[in-house]
C-alpha positions as a Python dict, from the first residue, in 0.01 Angstrom:
ca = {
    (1, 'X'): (0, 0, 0),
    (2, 'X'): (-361, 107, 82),
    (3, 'X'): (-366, -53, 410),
    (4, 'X'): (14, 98, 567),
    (5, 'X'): (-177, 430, 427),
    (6, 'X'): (-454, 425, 620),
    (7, 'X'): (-354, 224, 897),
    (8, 'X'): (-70, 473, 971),
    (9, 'X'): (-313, 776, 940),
    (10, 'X'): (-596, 607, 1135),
    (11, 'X'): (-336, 559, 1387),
    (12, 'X'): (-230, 920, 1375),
    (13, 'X'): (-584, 1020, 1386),
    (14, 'X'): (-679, 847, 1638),
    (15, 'X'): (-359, 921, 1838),
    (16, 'X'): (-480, 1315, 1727),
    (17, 'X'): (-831, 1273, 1840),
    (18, 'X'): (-706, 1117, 2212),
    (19, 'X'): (-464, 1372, 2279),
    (20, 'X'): (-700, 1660, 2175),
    (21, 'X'): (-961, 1443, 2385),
    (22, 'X'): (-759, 1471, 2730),
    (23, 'X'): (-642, 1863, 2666),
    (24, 'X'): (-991, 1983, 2701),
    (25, 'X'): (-1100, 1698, 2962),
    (26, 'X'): (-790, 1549, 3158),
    (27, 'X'): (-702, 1730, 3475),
    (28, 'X'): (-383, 1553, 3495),
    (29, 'X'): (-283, 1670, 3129),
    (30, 'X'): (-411, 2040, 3152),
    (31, 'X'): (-212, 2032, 3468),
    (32, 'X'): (109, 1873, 3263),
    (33, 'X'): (48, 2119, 3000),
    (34, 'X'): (38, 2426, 3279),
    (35, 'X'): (392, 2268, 3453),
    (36, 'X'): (560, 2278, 3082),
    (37, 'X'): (504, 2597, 3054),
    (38, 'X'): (209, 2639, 2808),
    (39, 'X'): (-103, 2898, 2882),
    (40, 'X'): (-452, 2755, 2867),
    (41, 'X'): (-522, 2948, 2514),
    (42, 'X'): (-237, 2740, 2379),
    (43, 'X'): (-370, 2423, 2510),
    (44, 'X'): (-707, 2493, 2327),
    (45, 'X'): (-553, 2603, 1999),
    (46, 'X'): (-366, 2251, 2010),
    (47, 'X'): (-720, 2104, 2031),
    (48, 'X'): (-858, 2290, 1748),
    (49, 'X'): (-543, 2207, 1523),
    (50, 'X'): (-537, 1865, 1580),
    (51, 'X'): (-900, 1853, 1565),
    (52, 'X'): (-884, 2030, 1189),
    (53, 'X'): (-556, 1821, 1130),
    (54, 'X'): (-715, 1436, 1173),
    (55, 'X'): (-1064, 1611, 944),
    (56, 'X'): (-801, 1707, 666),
    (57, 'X'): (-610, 1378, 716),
    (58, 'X'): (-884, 1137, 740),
    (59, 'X'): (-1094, 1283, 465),
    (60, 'X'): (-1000, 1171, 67),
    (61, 'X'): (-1107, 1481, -119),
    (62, 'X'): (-917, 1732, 41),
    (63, 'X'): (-634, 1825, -232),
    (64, 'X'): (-286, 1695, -110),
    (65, 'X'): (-115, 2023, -92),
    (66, 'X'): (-364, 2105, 230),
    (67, 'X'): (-310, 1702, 371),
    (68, 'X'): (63, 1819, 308),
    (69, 'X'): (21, 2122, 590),
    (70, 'X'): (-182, 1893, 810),
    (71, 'X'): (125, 1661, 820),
    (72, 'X'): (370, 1942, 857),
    (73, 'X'): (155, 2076, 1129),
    (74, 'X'): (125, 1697, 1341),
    (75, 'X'): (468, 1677, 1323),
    (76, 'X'): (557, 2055, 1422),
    (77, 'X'): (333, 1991, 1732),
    (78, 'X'): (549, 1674, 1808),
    (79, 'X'): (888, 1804, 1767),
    (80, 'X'): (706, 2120, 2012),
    (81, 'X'): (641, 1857, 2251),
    (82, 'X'): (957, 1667, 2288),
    (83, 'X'): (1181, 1988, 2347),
    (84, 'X'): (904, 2055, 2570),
    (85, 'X'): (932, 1744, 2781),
    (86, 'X'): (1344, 1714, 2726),
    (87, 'X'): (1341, 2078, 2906),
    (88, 'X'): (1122, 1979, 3162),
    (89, 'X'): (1335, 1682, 3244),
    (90, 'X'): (1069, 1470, 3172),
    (91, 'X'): (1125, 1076, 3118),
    (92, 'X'): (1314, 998, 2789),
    (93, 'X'): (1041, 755, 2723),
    (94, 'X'): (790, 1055, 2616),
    (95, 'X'): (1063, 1175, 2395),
    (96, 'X'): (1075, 806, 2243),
    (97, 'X'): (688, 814, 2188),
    (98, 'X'): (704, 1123, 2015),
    (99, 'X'): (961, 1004, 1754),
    (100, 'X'): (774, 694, 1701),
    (101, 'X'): (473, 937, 1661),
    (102, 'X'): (676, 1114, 1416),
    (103, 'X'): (769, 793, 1246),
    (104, 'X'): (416, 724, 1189),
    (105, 'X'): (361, 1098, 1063),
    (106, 'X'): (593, 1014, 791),
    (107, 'X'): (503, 727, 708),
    (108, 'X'): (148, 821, 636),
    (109, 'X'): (280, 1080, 401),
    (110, 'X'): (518, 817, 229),
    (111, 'X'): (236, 632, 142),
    (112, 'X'): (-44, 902, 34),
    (113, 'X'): (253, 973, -240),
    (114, 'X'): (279, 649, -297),
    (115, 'X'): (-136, 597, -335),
    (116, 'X'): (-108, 907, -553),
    (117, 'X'): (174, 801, -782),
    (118, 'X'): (-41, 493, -868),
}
């Protein structure tokens, strides 16, 4: 149980940490953000977030009601992003990445209850 815990949240971090990597950095995403609609103060917010969401995530001693708002957060940002891309006509096969993505969100949780229930 251990290792689907923190492989699914290492995954999600590191998912987290790319994403907030090619916000601030990737011309073709801060253009893609731009075309969906999103100002540039909204783009950087998403970094910080995600940023403060993988810290929370990735580190033990934070209680699990504040891990619990990380996760709602992650997930928030991915449902955000697929009625962003579905009303951008974007292909279906972001909207398919982000579910997975959510998939992954919950299944982290799952098991942190499941570590925690021990």
């Amino acid at each position: 149980m251990k290792t689907a815990y923190w492989t699914t949240t290492i995954l999600l971090a590191a998912f987290l940490l790319w994403s907030a990597y090619t916000y601030l950095f990737s011309k073709s995403t801060i253009d893609g953000v731009r075309a969906l609609g999103f100002p540039d103060h909204f783009r950087i917010q998403l970094v910080v977030l995600k940023i403060i969401a993988v810290i929370i995530l990735l580190i033990p001693q934070f209680p699990i009601q504040l891990k619990e708002w990380a996760y709602v957060g992650v997930g928030l940002f991915f449902i955000t992003a697929i009625v962003a891309h579905t009303a951008h006509n974007d292909p279906f096969f972001i909207t398919l990445m982000n579910l997975a993505l959510i998939g992954v969100t919950i299944a982290s949780n799952v098991y942190l209850y499941k570590l925690k229930s021990l």
